[in-house]
Coordinates of C-alpha atoms in Angstrom, one line a residue:
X244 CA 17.9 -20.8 16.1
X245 CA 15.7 -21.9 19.2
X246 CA 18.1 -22.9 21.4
X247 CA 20.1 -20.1 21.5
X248 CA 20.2 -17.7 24.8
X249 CA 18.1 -14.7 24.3
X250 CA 19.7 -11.4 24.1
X251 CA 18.5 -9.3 27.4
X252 CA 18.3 -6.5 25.3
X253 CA 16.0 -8.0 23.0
X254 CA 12.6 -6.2 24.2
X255 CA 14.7 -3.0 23.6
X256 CA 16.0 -4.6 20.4
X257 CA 12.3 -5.1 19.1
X258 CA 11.3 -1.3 20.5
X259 CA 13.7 -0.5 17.5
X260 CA 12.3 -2.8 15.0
X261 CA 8.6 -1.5 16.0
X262 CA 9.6 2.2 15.7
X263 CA 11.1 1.4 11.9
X264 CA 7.6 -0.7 11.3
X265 CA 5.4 2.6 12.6
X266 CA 7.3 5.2 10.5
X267 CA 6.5 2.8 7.6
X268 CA 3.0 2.1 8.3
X269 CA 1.9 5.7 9.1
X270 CA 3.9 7.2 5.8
X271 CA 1.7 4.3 3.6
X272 CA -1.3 7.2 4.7
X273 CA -0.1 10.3 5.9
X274 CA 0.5 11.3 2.0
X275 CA -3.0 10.6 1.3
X276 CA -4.0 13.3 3.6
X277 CA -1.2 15.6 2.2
X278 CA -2.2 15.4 -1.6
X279 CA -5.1 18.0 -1.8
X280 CA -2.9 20.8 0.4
X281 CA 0.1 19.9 -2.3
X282 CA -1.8 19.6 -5.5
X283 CA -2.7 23.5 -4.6
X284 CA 0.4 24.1 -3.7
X285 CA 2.4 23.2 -6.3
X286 CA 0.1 23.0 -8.7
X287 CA -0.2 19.5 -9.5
X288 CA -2.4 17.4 -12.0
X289 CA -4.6 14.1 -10.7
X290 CA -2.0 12.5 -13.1
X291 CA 0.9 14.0 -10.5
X292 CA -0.5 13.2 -7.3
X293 CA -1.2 9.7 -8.8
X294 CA 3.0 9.6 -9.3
X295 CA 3.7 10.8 -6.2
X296 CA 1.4 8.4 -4.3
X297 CA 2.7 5.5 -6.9
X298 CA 6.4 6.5 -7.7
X299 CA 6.7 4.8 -3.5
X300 CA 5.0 2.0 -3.8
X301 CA 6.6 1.0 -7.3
X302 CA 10.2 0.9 -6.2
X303 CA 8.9 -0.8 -3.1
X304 CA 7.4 -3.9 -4.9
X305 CA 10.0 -4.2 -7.1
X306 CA 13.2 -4.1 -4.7
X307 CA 11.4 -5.9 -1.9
X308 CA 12.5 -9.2 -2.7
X309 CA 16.1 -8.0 -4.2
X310 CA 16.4 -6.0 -0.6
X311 CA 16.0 -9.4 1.5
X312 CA 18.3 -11.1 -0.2
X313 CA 20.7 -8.4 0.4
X314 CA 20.1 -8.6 4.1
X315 CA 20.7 -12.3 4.0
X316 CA 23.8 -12.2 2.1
X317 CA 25.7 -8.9 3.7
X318 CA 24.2 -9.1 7.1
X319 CA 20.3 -7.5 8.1
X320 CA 20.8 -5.2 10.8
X321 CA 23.7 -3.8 8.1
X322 CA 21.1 -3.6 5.8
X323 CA 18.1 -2.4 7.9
X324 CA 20.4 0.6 9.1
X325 CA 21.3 1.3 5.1
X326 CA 17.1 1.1 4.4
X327 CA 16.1 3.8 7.1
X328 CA 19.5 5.9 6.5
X329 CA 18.6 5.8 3.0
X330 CA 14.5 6.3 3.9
X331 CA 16.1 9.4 6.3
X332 CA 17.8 11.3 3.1
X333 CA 14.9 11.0 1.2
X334 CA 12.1 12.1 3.7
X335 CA 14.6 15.6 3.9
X336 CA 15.0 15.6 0.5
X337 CA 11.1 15.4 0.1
X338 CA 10.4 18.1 2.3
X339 CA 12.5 20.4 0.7
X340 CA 11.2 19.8 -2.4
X341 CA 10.1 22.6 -4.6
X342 CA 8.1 21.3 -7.4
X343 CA 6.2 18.2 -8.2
X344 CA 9.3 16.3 -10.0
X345 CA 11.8 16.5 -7.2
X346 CA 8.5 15.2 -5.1
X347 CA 8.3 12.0 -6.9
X348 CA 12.3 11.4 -7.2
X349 CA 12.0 11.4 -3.0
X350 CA 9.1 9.2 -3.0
X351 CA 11.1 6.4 -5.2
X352 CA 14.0 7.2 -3.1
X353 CA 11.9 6.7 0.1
X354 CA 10.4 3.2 -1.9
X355 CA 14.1 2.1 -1.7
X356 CA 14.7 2.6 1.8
X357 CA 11.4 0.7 2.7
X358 CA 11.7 -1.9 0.7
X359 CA 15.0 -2.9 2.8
X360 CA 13.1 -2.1 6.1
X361 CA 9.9 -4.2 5.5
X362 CA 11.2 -7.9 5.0
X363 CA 14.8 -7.4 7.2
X364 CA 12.5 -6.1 10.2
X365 CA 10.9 -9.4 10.1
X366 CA 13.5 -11.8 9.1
X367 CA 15.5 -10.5 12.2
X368 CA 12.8 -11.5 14.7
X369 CA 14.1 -15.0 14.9
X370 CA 17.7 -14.0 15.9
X371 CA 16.4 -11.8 19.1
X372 CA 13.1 -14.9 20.4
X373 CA 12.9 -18.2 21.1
X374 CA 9.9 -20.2 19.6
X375 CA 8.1 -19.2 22.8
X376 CA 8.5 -15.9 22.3
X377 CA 8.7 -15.4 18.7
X378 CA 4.5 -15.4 18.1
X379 CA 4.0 -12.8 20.8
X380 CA 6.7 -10.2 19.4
X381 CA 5.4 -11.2 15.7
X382 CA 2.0 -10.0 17.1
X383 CA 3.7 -6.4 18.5
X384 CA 5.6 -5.6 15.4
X385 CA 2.4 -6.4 13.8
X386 CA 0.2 -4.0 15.6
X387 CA 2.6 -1.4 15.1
X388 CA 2.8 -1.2 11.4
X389 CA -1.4 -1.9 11.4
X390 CA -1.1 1.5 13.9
X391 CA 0.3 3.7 11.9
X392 CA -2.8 3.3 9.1
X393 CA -4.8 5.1 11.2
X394 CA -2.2 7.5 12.8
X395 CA -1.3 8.4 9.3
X396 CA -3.8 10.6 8.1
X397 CA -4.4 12.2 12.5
X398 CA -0.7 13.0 12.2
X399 CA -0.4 14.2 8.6
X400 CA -4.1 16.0 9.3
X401 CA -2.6 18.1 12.2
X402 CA 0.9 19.2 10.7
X403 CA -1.1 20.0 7.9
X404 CA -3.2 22.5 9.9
X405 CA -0.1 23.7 12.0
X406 CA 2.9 23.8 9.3
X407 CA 3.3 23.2 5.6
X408 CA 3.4 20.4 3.3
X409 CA 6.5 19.5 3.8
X410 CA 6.1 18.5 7.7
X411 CA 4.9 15.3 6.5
X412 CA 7.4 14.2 4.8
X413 CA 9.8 15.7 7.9
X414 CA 8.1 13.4 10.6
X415 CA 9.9 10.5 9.5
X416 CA 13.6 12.0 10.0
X417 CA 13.4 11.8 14.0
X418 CA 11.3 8.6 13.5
X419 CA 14.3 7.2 11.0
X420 CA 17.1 8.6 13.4
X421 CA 15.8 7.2 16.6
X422 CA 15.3 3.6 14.3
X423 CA 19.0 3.7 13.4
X424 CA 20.7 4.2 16.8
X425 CA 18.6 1.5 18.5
X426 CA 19.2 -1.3 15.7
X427 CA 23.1 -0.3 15.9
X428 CA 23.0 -0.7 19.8
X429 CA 20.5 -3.1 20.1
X430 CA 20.4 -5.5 17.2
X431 CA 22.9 -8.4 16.7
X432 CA 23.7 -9.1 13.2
X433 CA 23.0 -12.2 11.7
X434 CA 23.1 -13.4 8.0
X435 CA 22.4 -16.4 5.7
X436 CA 24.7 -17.1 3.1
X437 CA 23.1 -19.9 1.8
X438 CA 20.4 -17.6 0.3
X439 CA 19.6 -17.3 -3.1
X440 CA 22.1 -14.1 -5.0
X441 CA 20.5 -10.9 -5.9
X442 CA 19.8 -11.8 -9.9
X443 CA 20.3 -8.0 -11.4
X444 CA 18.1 -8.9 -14.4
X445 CA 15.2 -10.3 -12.9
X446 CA 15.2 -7.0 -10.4
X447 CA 15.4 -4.1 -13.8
X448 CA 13.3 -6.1 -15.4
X449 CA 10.6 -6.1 -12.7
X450 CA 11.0 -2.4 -12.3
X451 CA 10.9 -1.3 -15.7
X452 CA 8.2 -3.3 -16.8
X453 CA 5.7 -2.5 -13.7
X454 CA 7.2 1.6 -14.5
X455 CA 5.9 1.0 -18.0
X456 CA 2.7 -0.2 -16.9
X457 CA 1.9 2.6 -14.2
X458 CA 3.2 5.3 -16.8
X459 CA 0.6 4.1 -19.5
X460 CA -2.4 3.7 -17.4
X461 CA -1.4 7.2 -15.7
X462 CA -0.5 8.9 -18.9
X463 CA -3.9 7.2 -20.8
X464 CA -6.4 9.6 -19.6
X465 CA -4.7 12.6 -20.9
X466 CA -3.3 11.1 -23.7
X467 CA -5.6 9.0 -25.0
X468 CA -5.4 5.5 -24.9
X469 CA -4.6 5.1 -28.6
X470 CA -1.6 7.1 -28.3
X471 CA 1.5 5.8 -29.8
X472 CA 3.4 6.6 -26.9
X473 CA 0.9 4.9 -24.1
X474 CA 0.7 2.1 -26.8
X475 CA 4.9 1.8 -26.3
X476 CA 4.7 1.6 -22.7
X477 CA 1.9 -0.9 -22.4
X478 CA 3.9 -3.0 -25.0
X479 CA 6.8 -2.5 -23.8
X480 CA 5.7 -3.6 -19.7
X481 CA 4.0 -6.6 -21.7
X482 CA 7.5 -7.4 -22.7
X483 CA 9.6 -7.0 -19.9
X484 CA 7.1 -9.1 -17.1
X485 CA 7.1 -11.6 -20.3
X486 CA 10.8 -12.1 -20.1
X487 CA 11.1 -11.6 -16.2
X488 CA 8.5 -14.6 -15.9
X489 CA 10.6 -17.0 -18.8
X490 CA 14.1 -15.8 -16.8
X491 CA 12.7 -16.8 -13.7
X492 CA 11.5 -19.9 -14.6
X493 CA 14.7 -21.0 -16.0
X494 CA 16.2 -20.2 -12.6
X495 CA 17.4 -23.2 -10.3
X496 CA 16.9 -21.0 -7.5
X497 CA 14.6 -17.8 -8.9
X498 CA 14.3 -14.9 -7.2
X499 CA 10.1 -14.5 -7.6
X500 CA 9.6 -18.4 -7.4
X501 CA 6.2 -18.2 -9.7
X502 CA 5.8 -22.1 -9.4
X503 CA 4.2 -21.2 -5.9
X504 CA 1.3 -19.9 -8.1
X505 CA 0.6 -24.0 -8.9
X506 CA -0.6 -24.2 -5.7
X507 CA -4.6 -23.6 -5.6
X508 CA -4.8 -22.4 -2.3
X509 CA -1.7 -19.7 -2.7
X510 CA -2.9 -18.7 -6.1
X511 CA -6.3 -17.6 -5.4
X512 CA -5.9 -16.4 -1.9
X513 CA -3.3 -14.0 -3.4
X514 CA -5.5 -12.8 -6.0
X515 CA -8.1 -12.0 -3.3
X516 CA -5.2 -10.3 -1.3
X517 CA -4.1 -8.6 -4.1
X518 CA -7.6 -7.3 -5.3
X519 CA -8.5 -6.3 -2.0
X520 CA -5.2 -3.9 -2.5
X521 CA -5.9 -2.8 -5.2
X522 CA -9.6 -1.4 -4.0
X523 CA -8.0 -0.4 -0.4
X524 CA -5.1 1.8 -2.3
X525 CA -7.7 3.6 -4.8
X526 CA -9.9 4.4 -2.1
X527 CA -7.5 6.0 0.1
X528 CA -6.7 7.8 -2.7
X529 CA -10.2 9.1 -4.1
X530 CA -11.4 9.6 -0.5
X531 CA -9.2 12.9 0.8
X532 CA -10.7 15.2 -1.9
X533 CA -13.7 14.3 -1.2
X534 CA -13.7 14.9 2.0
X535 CA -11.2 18.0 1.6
X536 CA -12.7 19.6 -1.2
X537 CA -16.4 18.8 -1.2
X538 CA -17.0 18.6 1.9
X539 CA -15.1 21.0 3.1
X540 CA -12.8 20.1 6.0
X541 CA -9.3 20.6 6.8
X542 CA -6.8 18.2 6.8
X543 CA -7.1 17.5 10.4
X544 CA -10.7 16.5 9.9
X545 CA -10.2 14.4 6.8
X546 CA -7.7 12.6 8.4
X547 CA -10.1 11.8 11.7
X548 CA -12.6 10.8 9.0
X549 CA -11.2 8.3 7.6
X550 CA -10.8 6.4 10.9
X551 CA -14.5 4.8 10.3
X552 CA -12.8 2.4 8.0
X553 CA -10.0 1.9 10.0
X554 CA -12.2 1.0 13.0
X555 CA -13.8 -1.6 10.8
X556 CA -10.6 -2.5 9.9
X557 CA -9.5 -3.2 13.4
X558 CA -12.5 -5.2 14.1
X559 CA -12.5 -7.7 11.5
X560 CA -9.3 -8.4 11.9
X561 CA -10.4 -9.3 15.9
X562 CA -13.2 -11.6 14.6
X563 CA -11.4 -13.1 11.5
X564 CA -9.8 -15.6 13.3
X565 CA -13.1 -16.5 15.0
X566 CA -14.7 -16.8 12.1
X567 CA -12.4 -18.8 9.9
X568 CA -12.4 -21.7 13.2
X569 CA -16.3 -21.4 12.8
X570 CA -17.0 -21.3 9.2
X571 CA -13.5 -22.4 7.4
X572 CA -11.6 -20.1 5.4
X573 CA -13.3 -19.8 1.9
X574 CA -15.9 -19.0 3.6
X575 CA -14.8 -15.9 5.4
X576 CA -12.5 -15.0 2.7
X577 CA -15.8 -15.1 -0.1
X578 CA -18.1 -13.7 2.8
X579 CA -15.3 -10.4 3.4
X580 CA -15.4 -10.2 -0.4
X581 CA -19.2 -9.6 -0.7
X582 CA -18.8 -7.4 2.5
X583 CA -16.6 -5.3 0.7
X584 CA -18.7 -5.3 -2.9
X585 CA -21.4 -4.2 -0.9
X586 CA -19.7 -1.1 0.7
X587 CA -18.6 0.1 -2.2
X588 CA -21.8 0.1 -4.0
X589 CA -23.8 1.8 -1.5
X590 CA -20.5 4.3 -0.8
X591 CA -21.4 4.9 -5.1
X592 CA -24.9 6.2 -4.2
X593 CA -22.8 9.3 -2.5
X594 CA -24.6 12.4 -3.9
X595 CA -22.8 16.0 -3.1
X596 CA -25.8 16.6 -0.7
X597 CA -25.3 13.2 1.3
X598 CA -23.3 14.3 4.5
X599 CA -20.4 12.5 6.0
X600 CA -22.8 10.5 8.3
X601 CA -23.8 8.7 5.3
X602 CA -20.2 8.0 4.0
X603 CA -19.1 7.2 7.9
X604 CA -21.7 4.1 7.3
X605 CA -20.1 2.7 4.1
X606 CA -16.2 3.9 5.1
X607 CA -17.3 1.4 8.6
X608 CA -18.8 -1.3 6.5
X609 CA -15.7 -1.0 4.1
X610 CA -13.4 -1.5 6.3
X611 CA -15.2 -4.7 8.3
X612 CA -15.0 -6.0 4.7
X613 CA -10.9 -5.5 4.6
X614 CA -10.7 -6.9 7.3
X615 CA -12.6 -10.3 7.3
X616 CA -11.0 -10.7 3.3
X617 CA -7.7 -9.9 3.6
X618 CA -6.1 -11.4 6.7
X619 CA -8.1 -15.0 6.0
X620 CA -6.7 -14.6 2.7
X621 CA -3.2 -13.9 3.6
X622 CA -2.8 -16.7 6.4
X623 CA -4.9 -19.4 3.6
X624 CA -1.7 -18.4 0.8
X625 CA 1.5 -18.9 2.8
X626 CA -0.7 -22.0 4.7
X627 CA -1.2 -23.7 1.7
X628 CA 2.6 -23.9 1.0
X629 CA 4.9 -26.3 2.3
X630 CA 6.6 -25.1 5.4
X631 CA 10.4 -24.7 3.4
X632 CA 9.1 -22.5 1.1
X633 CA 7.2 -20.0 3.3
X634 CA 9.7 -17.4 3.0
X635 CA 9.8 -17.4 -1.1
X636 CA 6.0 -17.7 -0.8
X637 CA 5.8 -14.4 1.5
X638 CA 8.4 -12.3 -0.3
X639 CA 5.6 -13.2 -3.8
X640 CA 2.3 -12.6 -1.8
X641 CA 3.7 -9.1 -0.7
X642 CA 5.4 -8.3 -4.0
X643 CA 1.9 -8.9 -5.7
X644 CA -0.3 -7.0 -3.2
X645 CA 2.0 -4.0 -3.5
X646 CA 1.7 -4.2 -7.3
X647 CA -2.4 -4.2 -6.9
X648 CA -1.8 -1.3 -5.0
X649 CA 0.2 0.9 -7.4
X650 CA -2.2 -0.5 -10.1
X651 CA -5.1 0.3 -7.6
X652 CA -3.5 4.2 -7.9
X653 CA -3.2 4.0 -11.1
X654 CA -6.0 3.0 -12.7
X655 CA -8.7 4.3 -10.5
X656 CA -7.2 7.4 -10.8
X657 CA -6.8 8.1 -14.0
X658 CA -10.1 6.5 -14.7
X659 CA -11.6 9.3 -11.9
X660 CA -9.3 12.3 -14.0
X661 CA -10.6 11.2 -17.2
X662 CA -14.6 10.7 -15.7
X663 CA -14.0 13.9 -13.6
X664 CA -12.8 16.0 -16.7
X665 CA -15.9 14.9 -18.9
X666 CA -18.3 15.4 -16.7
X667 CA -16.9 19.4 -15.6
X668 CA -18.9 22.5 -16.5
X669 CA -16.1 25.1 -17.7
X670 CA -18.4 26.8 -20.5
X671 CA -17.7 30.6 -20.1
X672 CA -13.9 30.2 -18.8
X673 CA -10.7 31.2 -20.6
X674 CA -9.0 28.2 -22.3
X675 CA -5.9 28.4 -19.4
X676 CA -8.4 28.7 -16.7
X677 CA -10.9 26.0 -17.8
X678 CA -7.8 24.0 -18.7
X679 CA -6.2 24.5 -15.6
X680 CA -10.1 23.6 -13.8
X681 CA -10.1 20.3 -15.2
X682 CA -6.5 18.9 -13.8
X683 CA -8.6 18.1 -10.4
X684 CA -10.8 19.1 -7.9
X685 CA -8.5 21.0 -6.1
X686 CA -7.5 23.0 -9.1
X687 CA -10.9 23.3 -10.1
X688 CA -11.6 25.1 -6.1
X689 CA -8.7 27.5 -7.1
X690 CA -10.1 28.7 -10.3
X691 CA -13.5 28.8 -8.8
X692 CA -12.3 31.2 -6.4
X693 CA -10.3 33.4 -7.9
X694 CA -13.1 33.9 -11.1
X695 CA -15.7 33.9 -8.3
X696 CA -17.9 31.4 -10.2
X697 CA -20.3 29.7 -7.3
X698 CA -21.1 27.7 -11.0
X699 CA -18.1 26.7 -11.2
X700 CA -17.6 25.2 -7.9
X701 CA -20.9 23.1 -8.1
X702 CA -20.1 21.5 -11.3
X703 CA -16.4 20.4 -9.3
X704 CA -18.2 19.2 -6.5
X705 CA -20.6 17.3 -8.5
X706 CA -18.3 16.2 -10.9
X707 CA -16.0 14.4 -8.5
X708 CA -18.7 12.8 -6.7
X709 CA -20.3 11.3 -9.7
X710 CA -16.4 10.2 -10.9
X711 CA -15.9 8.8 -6.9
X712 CA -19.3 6.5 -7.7
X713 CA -17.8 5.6 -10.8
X714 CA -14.5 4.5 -8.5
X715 CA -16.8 2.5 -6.1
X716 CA -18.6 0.7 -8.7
X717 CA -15.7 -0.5 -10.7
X718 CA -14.1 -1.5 -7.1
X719 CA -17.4 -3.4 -6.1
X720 CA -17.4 -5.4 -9.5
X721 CA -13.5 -6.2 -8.5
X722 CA -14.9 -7.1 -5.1
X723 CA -17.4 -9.3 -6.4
X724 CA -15.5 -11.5 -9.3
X725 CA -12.8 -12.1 -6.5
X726 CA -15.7 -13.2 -3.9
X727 CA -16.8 -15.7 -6.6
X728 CA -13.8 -17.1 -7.6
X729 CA -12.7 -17.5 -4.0
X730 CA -16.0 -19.7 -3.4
X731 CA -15.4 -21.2 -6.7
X732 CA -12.0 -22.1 -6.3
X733 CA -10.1 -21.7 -2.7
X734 CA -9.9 -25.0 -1.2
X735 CA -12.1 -26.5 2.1
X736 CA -11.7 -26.6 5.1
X737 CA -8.7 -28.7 5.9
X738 CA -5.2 -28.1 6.0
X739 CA -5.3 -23.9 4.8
X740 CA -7.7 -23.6 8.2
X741 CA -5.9 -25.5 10.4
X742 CA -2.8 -23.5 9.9
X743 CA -4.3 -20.3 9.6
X744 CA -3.1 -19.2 12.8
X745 CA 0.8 -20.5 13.2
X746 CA 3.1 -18.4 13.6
X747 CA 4.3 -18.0 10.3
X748 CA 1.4 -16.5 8.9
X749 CA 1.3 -13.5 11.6
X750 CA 3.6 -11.4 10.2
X751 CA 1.7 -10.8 7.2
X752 CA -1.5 -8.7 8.1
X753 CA 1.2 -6.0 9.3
X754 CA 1.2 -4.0 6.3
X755 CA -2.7 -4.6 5.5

């Protein structure tokens, strides 16, 4: 594909790619921002807000892989105009939601259309450049999906302040639109028939069982987890990721290739990868209401808040590369690791009478840990696999991060509903009200004020801070297992350092 003549249009071509990427990138946050003003709004549980931060993210992993395929089979730019058309519908049908149900059925919907943007975005990068120019527009697409983290929770901050709710989720129509002219003028469609066919099985049984498993850890808290019903879904998402692994296995050419996981360096830098998900995810989830409700600013200024982390972010992932030449990869990947446990256990001595400057400090030294962890982590995987079977081993690594992350969601939250619940004063409500007080934070500032119980509104506040330290301790303990086992286990310096930086292994920070 290098010797081809490059398209003239092709700079255009990858403005169109990088305006898809930034709609994706910044809608990853901007909900985040959005889930305080909408659990008032419409009333919604922790256990809600959990669904419709997770109900994206678990269609996403599970069609990813599926969605490539398609593009390969029935032509990508076909397939990348399908994904945002498909992303567009479900934005408006978001926005005009009116209760918390029809929410989440636009989140999956929008988990569809994403999951055919992400992987066809990239794979049609080596259509438009040559090998000279390939790395360079790998690096722009790249930035512009890392952009949108921290544009996110700005943009869904100020629309917040200036319309309602629903502006965030109308954002991504002109954004969507603007991506679907440009790849039907600009992009040439290309194809690969030669790739592996879209197994149907393998794809409902990757969906239902990771649905299962979000349902019951979501559904736990309130429940209990010695409910028959949660005891159903957890067996039954044991079940179905049993037989997806056998199927796949017996596959000549499997959709998830899980023999990658025989390599040492690609198994263990993907767990780190993946943990580091699954802390990143629940923190950006635990984080607004804090800094919403306790603290006390509007969504503007939670969103600007949040861009200590991000700045850290952004950082590290300047002096990751640096350091991984200097010091090897294990190294940096362990050192980020520690980085990050530490963060997160001073971020659990927050206190309701700390301040932000306090949690600016830890939010910075969070996102520095990210940073040096992840991207070392990501480039070790696919650079521990043999160059043919990068692309299987990209499509797993993403799959399984994503999967951390709805976990991440899911299990951090429920475990800060169930802490949050325990520790909340509601003695001298009614049973509706104190019910009602103890479905979150943000319900619990409702009742407060309408009851006028300054009482009430202390316990809220210190309840959630004490279930947020909670958060941070079980995400430094994650944070510190996954340091030891990378210094335990990830291999020397050698060949996952010396290909750190090719240009295979760009791509994959981009959604970090």
């Amino acid at each position: 594909m290098d010797t081809f003549t490059p398209d003239p249009r092709r700079w255009w071509a990858l403005a169109a790619l990088v305006a898809s990427m930034l709609t994706l990138g910044f809608d990853m946050t901007i909900l985040n921002v959005a889930l305080p003003t909408m659990a008032a709004d419409l009333g919604a549980t922790t256990g809600e807000q959990q669904w419709m931060a997770d109900a994206y993210v678990v269609v996403f992993a599970a069609l990813m892989l599926p969605a490539g395929l398609l593009g390969d089979r029935f032509g990508r730019r076909r397939m990348l105009v399908v994904g945002l058309g498909v992303f567009l519908a479900a934005s408006l049908a978001g926005a005009m939601a009116g209760d918390v149900n029809w929410v989440v059925a636009a989140r999956a919907l929008m988990g569809v259309g994403g999951a055919l943007v992400t992987p066809l975005a990239l794979s049609v990068l080596p259509s438009l450049f040559g090998a000279d120019e390939r790395t360079k527009a790998v690096g722009i697409i790249s930035a512009a999906s890392a952009l949108g983290l921290p544009l996110g929770p700005i943009m869904g901050g100020w629309l917040l302040n200036h319309f309602w709710w629903g502006s965030v989720f109308l954002i991504n129509v002109p954004m969507a639109a603007i991506g679907i002219a440009a790849c039907v003028l600009l992009l040439p469609e290309t194809r690969d028939p030669a790739s592996p066919k879209v197994d149907t099985v393998s794809t409902a049984l990757t969906a239902t069982g990771l649905g299962a498993l979000i349902y019951a850890i979501i559904e736990a808290p309130t429940r209990g987890w010695g409910d028959a019903l949660v005891l159903g879904m957890l067996a039954a998402a044991v079940a179905l990721l049993t037989a997806l692994v056998l199927r796949e296995r017996r596959q000549s050419r499997p959709m998830l290739d899980m023999s990658l996981l025989a390599h040492r360096g690609f198994l263990f830098n993907t767990l780190a990868a993946t943990l580091v998900m699954f802390v990143l995810s629940g923190l950006l989830f635990v984080l607004p209401p804090y800094l919403q409700a306790v603290l006390g600013n509007d969504a503007l200024g939670t969103g600007v808040r949040l861009l200590p982390m991000m700045g850290g972010l952004l950082v590290a992932s300047r002096l990751a590369p640096q350091v991984v030449t200097r010091f090897g990869a294990r190294a940096t990947v362990s050192a980020g690791l520690v980085v990050l446990a530490f963060a997160a256990f001073l971020g659990s001595r927050t206190t309701t009478g700390s301040g932000y400057g306090f949690t600016a400090l830890w939010l910075s030294v969070t996102g520095l840990g990210f940073g040096l962890s992840l991207i070392p982590a990501m480039n070790g995987a696919l650079g521990a696999l043999p160059r043919d079977r990068a692309g299987s081993g990209s499509g797993l690594l993403m799959t399984l991060r994503q999967v951390g992350g709805a976990i991440g969601i899911a299990l951090l939250g429920s475990l800060l509903a169930g802490t949050f619940r325990d520790r909340l004063d509601v003695s001298g409500l009614p049973a509706q009200a104190a019910d009602t007080a103890g479905d979150s934070v943000v319900a619990a500032h409702l009742v407060a004020a309408k009851t006028g119980s300054a009482d009430l509104l202390a316990s809220a506040n210190s309840a959630y801070v004490h279930g947020m330290g909670v958060i941070l301790m079980v995400c430094g303990a994650a944070a510190l297992v996954a340091a030891l086992l990378a210094a335990a286990f990830l291999p020397g310096p050698g060949k996952t350092d010396e290909t750190a930086g090719t240009p295979d292994m760009a791509p994959q920070p981009a959604d970090a």
